[in-house]
Amino acid sequence: MTRTPPTLLSLSIDSALHHLSSFSDLSHLPDHILLDLFLRILKAGKLNEKILKLFLASGDDKVLSFIKELNIRPLVTPVLPTRCCGRHSNMAQFGIKDDDVDIVIVKDPDLKDDLKVPDGFNVDIYTKAEMDKAVGSSLTSQLFSGYSCRYYGYLVSKRKYIMSIDDDCMPAKDDKGFQVDAVAQHLFNLGNPATPLFFNTLYDPFAEGADFVRGYPFSMREGVPCALSAGLWLNLADLDAPTQALKPEQRNTRYVNAVLTVPAKAMMPLSGINIGFNRELLGPALFPGLKLTKEGKFRWETMEDVFSGMCAKVVCDHLNLGVKTGLPYVWREERGDAIQSLKKDWEGMKLMEDAVPFFESIKLPSEAANAEDCMLELAKLVKDKFGSEKNSLFIQAADAMIEWVKLWKKGASASN
Amino acid sequence: MAGASVPATPLLKDELDIVIPTIRNLDFLEMWRPFFEPYHLIIVQDGDPSKTIKVPEGFDYELYNRNDINRILGPKASCISFKDSACRCFGYMVSKKKYIYTIDDDCFVAKDPSGKDINALEQHIQNLLCPSTPHFFNTLYDPYREGADFVRGYPFSMREGAHTAVSHGLWLNVPDYDAPTQLVKPRERNTRYVDAVLTIPKGTLFPMCGMNLAFDRELIGPAMYFGLMGDGQPIGRYDDMWAGWCTKVICDHLGLGVKTGLPYIYHSKASNPFVNLKKEYKGIFWQEECIPFFQSATLPKDCTTVQACYIELAKQVKEKLGKVDEYFIKLADAMVTWIEAWDELNGTPAAAAANGSAK
């Protein structure tokens, strides 16, 4: 394979592309380079709020008219599933007051108490009434109870990006004592390419002060779009009940200052506590499928995010999309009792043992070209594999997947 | 589940050799003295054998120059690179210890964020003595580290982990960039201390840097051949990369783990990017062929020892990469010579397979 050597100009623009977030002023750039840079930024999917502001500040007519024509505005929907009231001071602390951020609160249909939303927030609230009206009460209870109420928010959002945080999480402080802007970090992760095809030992090569290391093939340095950003948790990490019960004093105090792409083909447990994703690319793949028989109202008693995450990873690997993990951290507070949760069935853990070999063996057909198709294929494969088992939770999950994709497609065609 | 308390890391001073390639001097050892002095050093002198390398007082070492390599290996010495730090793998071959740590002579002791000196060797030993988790990614990184564990959803059947064969450390200050990146960013320095050790998942390749590297010689030693580089060869600065790709494929096949992350060392010298570009030039194009080759390489089930895996890989290199350039035919032959020399110097290959079964 031959490649023409790059010009000095293109190398400079490449370099600027990687480091634009550390520029404070673009006004000294010649106009034609500014426009070229802007178009490259768009093409690379690296346009975020900070960079948009930089270009707006440049005052360049051509760039400004582009931005106006394309109607570019930052778009984020944080979806806050709510299981308990009175804990919404966290919204203020996350600093989500921007006009371009929609806040969607979804109330667990089983929650009887009233919600108290702090003043000053422009929010959309969805409760059992809205869900029943939209999808019918049997689907509501099948798909959207407990932690899974958040998926209703994903469904109704019209935005490109979604961020979802459990309501027992606060903003964290980084290793230098500064408050972590989780929204900005998730957007940065989603807005920059992921690198699943080859591992970069300096982690995210698009982070400031980093790059691809020696030996990283050049043909893979463009990366792929990042569809999912899985953040982490300080204080109470997302451990399962037996682990937490064995180590009741254990708290996660280690701030690991890195974002990295989870390599293609590698499986990982997705925690729904702190995620961001590209709804347009991956929406249907994050779904409320796996409902444990004794699924409870504490994180230790759920598995829906883990199962959904395994599906999402398979879909991403198939569609050549990336999944990142690491920053941002949130601060997760004490809730529930691990030992009480432990007394319930260990169903979830047993399920994983069956699920893992299944996921390892999945091969999606090349005709499945988007997330919906992939999900329907996955549902088929789940039914093939677990069809002989009666009352299998996997079969129920497959049915839920099919219902979910139907709802998704309905929502998509309604907005067109 | 991970252990509740972490005992002090054993020194392993009679089980670990430190291999250092050098052409100039070993002054950098003074800084490492508190950490390295208990250990035996194997110094492989690159370049002009008539030059005398001064080793600081108090270190227990053996030193090999080109004359020694020729004497010990005879005609098989052709597989060891000349005038390139790739010659260090000769040190792996002659060592009698279970573990190897190799470090470049421009690497110094780094400081952690609290300002404390980092004992890189101790961290590498911890990494090698603790299991790896190549079959499922743990989002809290190394679950065996103090304060960490497996996250919710991590399958219990996989929590025993796999034996760790390689511990790949990182570098603060001058990062390990290739020549084109160095040319575009000559001043970039790595100041980000990432407090993590993680296992590189099975099936994923990575660029292995030989500047700060430790491995279990008994588990994976014969795969750590650093190729044909330097004088008389069309390529340089791909020695560790080559060893890394081979090693990872074999580790994946034998069910062994590779870790990366801590410890950091402080890399002080930025080599000349123009010189580097000349050395790497062909490699930049060839790696585009090599990576797909290694990513799709499979080893037959009956390859249950590292040597058998390596010989099989050499066969495939000759078949598939030989078409890219004649160099790979020479390299494949050298890979076989390396295994023959390894077996000669170390006795016949062990009857017991390396840990884990062939997949």
mmCIF file with all atom_site columns, C-alpha atoms in Angstrom, chain A residues 73-143:
data_model
loop_
_atom_site.group_PDB
_atom_site.id
_atom_site.type_symbol
_atom_site.label_atom_id
_atom_site.label_alt_id
_atom_site.label_comp_id
_atom_site.label_asym_id
_atom_site.label_entity_id
_atom_site.label_seq_id
_atom_site.pdbx_PDB_ins_code
_atom_site.Cartn_x
_atom_site.Cartn_y
_atom_site.Cartn_z
_atom_site.occupancy
_atom_site.B_iso_or_equiv
_atom_site.pdbx_formal_charge
_atom_site.auth_seq_id
_atom_site.auth_comp_id
_atom_site.auth_asym_id
_atom_site.auth_atom_id
_atom_site.pdbx_PDB_model_num
ATOM 1  C CA . ARG A 1 73  ? -25.759 24.305 18.523 1.00 0.00 ? 73  ARG A CA 1
ATOM 2  C CA . PRO A 1 74  ? -24.500 22.181 21.402 1.00 0.00 ? 74  PRO A CA 1
ATOM 3  C CA . LEU A 1 75  ? -27.007 19.435 22.144 1.00 0.00 ? 75  LEU A CA 1
ATOM 4  C CA . VAL A 1 76  ? -27.117 17.409 25.303 1.00 0.00 ? 76  VAL A CA 1
ATOM 5  C CA . THR A 1 77  ? -29.879 15.713 27.160 1.00 0.00 ? 77  THR A CA 1
ATOM 6  C CA . PRO A 1 78  ? -29.032 14.581 30.637 1.00 0.00 ? 78  PRO A CA 1
ATOM 7  C CA . VAL A 1 79  ? -31.556 11.984 31.634 1.00 0.00 ? 79  VAL A CA 1
ATOM 8  C CA . LEU A 1 80  ? -31.994 11.684 35.349 1.00 0.00 ? 80  LEU A CA 1
ATOM 9  C CA . PRO A 1 81  ? -33.924 8.615  36.392 1.00 0.00 ? 81  PRO A CA 1
ATOM 10 C CA . THR A 1 82  ? -35.457 9.285  39.704 1.00 0.00 ? 82  THR A CA 1
ATOM 11 C CA . ARG A 1 83  ? -36.206 6.788  42.336 1.00 0.00 ? 83  ARG A CA 1
ATOM 12 C CA . CYS A 1 84  ? -36.285 8.985  45.330 1.00 0.00 ? 84  CYS A CA 1
ATOM 13 C CA . CYS A 1 85  ? -37.223 12.525 45.932 1.00 0.00 ? 85  CYS A CA 1
ATOM 14 C CA . GLY A 1 86  ? -35.427 15.259 47.715 1.00 0.00 ? 86  GLY A CA 1
ATOM 15 C CA . ARG A 1 87  ? -32.102 14.489 46.160 1.00 0.00 ? 87  ARG A CA 1
ATOM 16 C CA . HIS A 1 88  ? -32.091 16.913 43.315 1.00 0.00 ? 88  HIS A CA 1
ATOM 17 C CA . SER A 1 89  ? -29.551 19.289 44.647 1.00 0.00 ? 89  SER A CA 1
ATOM 18 C CA . ASN A 1 90  ? -27.191 17.239 42.529 1.00 0.00 ? 90  ASN A CA 1
ATOM 19 C CA . MET A 1 91  ? -28.588 18.823 39.377 1.00 0.00 ? 91  MET A CA 1
ATOM 20 C CA . ALA A 1 92  ? -27.490 22.245 40.540 1.00 0.00 ? 92  ALA A CA 1
ATOM 21 C CA . GLN A 1 93  ? -24.093 20.875 41.447 1.00 0.00 ? 93  GLN A CA 1
ATOM 22 C CA . PHE A 1 94  ? -23.636 19.317 38.033 1.00 0.00 ? 94  PHE A CA 1
ATOM 23 C CA . GLY A 1 95  ? -24.015 22.816 36.688 1.00 0.00 ? 95  GLY A CA 1
ATOM 24 C CA . ILE A 1 96  ? -26.612 21.803 34.180 1.00 0.00 ? 96  ILE A CA 1
ATOM 25 C CA . LYS A 1 97  ? -28.246 25.141 33.615 1.00 0.00 ? 97  LYS A CA 1
ATOM 26 C CA . ASP A 1 98  ? -27.197 25.781 30.065 1.00 0.00 ? 98  ASP A CA 1
ATOM 27 C CA . ASP A 1 99  ? -29.885 26.684 27.581 1.00 0.00 ? 99  ASP A CA 1
ATOM 28 C CA . ASP A 1 100 ? -28.697 24.054 25.193 1.00 0.00 ? 100 ASP A CA 1
ATOM 29 C CA . VAL A 1 101 ? -29.108 21.244 27.639 1.00 0.00 ? 101 VAL A CA 1
ATOM 30 C CA . ASP A 1 102 ? -32.480 19.575 28.081 1.00 0.00 ? 102 ASP A CA 1
ATOM 31 C CA . ILE A 1 103 ? -33.031 17.988 31.432 1.00 0.00 ? 103 ILE A CA 1
ATOM 32 C CA . VAL A 1 104 ? -35.348 15.042 31.382 1.00 0.00 ? 104 VAL A CA 1
ATOM 33 C CA . ILE A 1 105 ? -36.516 13.548 34.625 1.00 0.00 ? 105 ILE A CA 1
ATOM 34 C CA . VAL A 1 106 ? -38.211 10.197 34.487 1.00 0.00 ? 106 VAL A CA 1
ATOM 35 C CA . LYS A 1 107 ? -40.057 9.046  37.557 1.00 0.00 ? 107 LYS A CA 1
ATOM 36 C CA . ASP A 1 108 ? -40.120 5.352  38.358 1.00 0.00 ? 108 ASP A CA 1
ATOM 37 C CA . PRO A 1 109 ? -43.739 4.301  37.725 1.00 0.00 ? 109 PRO A CA 1
ATOM 38 C CA . ASP A 1 110 ? -43.666 2.352  40.993 1.00 0.00 ? 110 ASP A CA 1
ATOM 39 C CA . LEU A 1 111 ? -42.665 5.373  43.042 1.00 0.00 ? 111 LEU A CA 1
ATOM 40 C CA . LYS A 1 112 ? -45.649 6.691  44.912 1.00 0.00 ? 112 LYS A CA 1
ATOM 41 C CA . ASP A 1 113 ? -44.158 9.822  46.482 1.00 0.00 ? 113 ASP A CA 1
ATOM 42 C CA . ASP A 1 114 ? -44.157 13.240 44.907 1.00 0.00 ? 114 ASP A CA 1
ATOM 43 C CA . LEU A 1 115 ? -41.150 14.643 43.143 1.00 0.00 ? 115 LEU A CA 1
ATOM 44 C CA . LYS A 1 116 ? -39.492 17.799 44.352 1.00 0.00 ? 116 LYS A CA 1
ATOM 45 C CA . VAL A 1 117 ? -37.547 19.540 41.627 1.00 0.00 ? 117 VAL A CA 1
ATOM 46 C CA . PRO A 1 118 ? -35.324 22.483 42.638 1.00 0.00 ? 118 PRO A CA 1
ATOM 47 C CA . ASP A 1 119 ? -36.207 25.899 41.263 1.00 0.00 ? 119 ASP A CA 1
ATOM 48 C CA . GLY A 1 120 ? -34.522 27.411 38.308 1.00 0.00 ? 120 GLY A CA 1
ATOM 49 C CA . PHE A 1 121 ? -34.318 24.317 36.164 1.00 0.00 ? 121 PHE A CA 1
ATOM 50 C CA . ASN A 1 122 ? -36.074 23.939 32.899 1.00 0.00 ? 122 ASN A CA 1
ATOM 51 C CA . VAL A 1 123 ? -37.054 20.303 32.994 1.00 0.00 ? 123 VAL A CA 1
ATOM 52 C CA . ASP A 1 124 ? -39.321 17.839 31.260 1.00 0.00 ? 124 ASP A CA 1
ATOM 53 C CA . ILE A 1 125 ? -40.834 15.359 33.644 1.00 0.00 ? 125 ILE A CA 1
ATOM 54 C CA . TYR A 1 126 ? -42.262 12.023 32.638 1.00 0.00 ? 126 TYR A CA 1
ATOM 55 C CA . THR A 1 127 ? -44.280 9.907  34.980 1.00 0.00 ? 127 THR A CA 1
ATOM 56 C CA . LYS A 1 128 ? -46.305 6.712  34.760 1.00 0.00 ? 128 LYS A CA 1
ATOM 57 C CA . ALA A 1 129 ? -49.213 8.682  33.279 1.00 0.00 ? 129 ALA A CA 1
ATOM 58 C CA . GLU A 1 130 ? -47.206 9.834  30.267 1.00 0.00 ? 130 GLU A CA 1
ATOM 59 C CA . MET A 1 131 ? -45.607 6.432  29.777 1.00 0.00 ? 131 MET A CA 1
ATOM 60 C CA . ASP A 1 132 ? -48.931 4.594  29.925 1.00 0.00 ? 132 ASP A CA 1
ATOM 61 C CA . LYS A 1 133 ? -50.419 7.018  27.430 1.00 0.00 ? 133 LYS A CA 1
ATOM 62 C CA . ALA A 1 134 ? -47.484 6.638  25.045 1.00 0.00 ? 134 ALA A CA 1
ATOM 63 C CA . VAL A 1 135 ? -46.877 2.904  25.161 1.00 0.00 ? 135 VAL A CA 1
ATOM 64 C CA . GLY A 1 136 ? -49.652 1.310  27.224 1.00 0.00 ? 136 GLY A CA 1
ATOM 65 C CA . SER A 1 137 ? -49.476 0.242  30.851 1.00 0.00 ? 137 SER A CA 1
ATOM 66 C CA . SER A 1 138 ? -48.318 -3.312 30.229 1.00 0.00 ? 138 SER A CA 1
ATOM 67 C CA . LEU A 1 139 ? -45.282 -2.141 28.259 1.00 0.00 ? 139 LEU A CA 1
ATOM 68 C CA . THR A 1 140 ? -44.647 0.490  30.915 1.00 0.00 ? 140 THR A CA 1
ATOM 69 C CA . SER A 1 141 ? -44.382 -2.137 33.618 1.00 0.00 ? 141 SER A CA 1
ATOM 70 C CA . GLN A 1 142 ? -42.483 -4.548 31.366 1.00 0.00 ? 142 GLN A CA 1
ATOM 71 C CA . LEU A 1 143 ? -39.917 -2.040 30.227 1.00 0.00 ? 143 LEU A CA 1
#
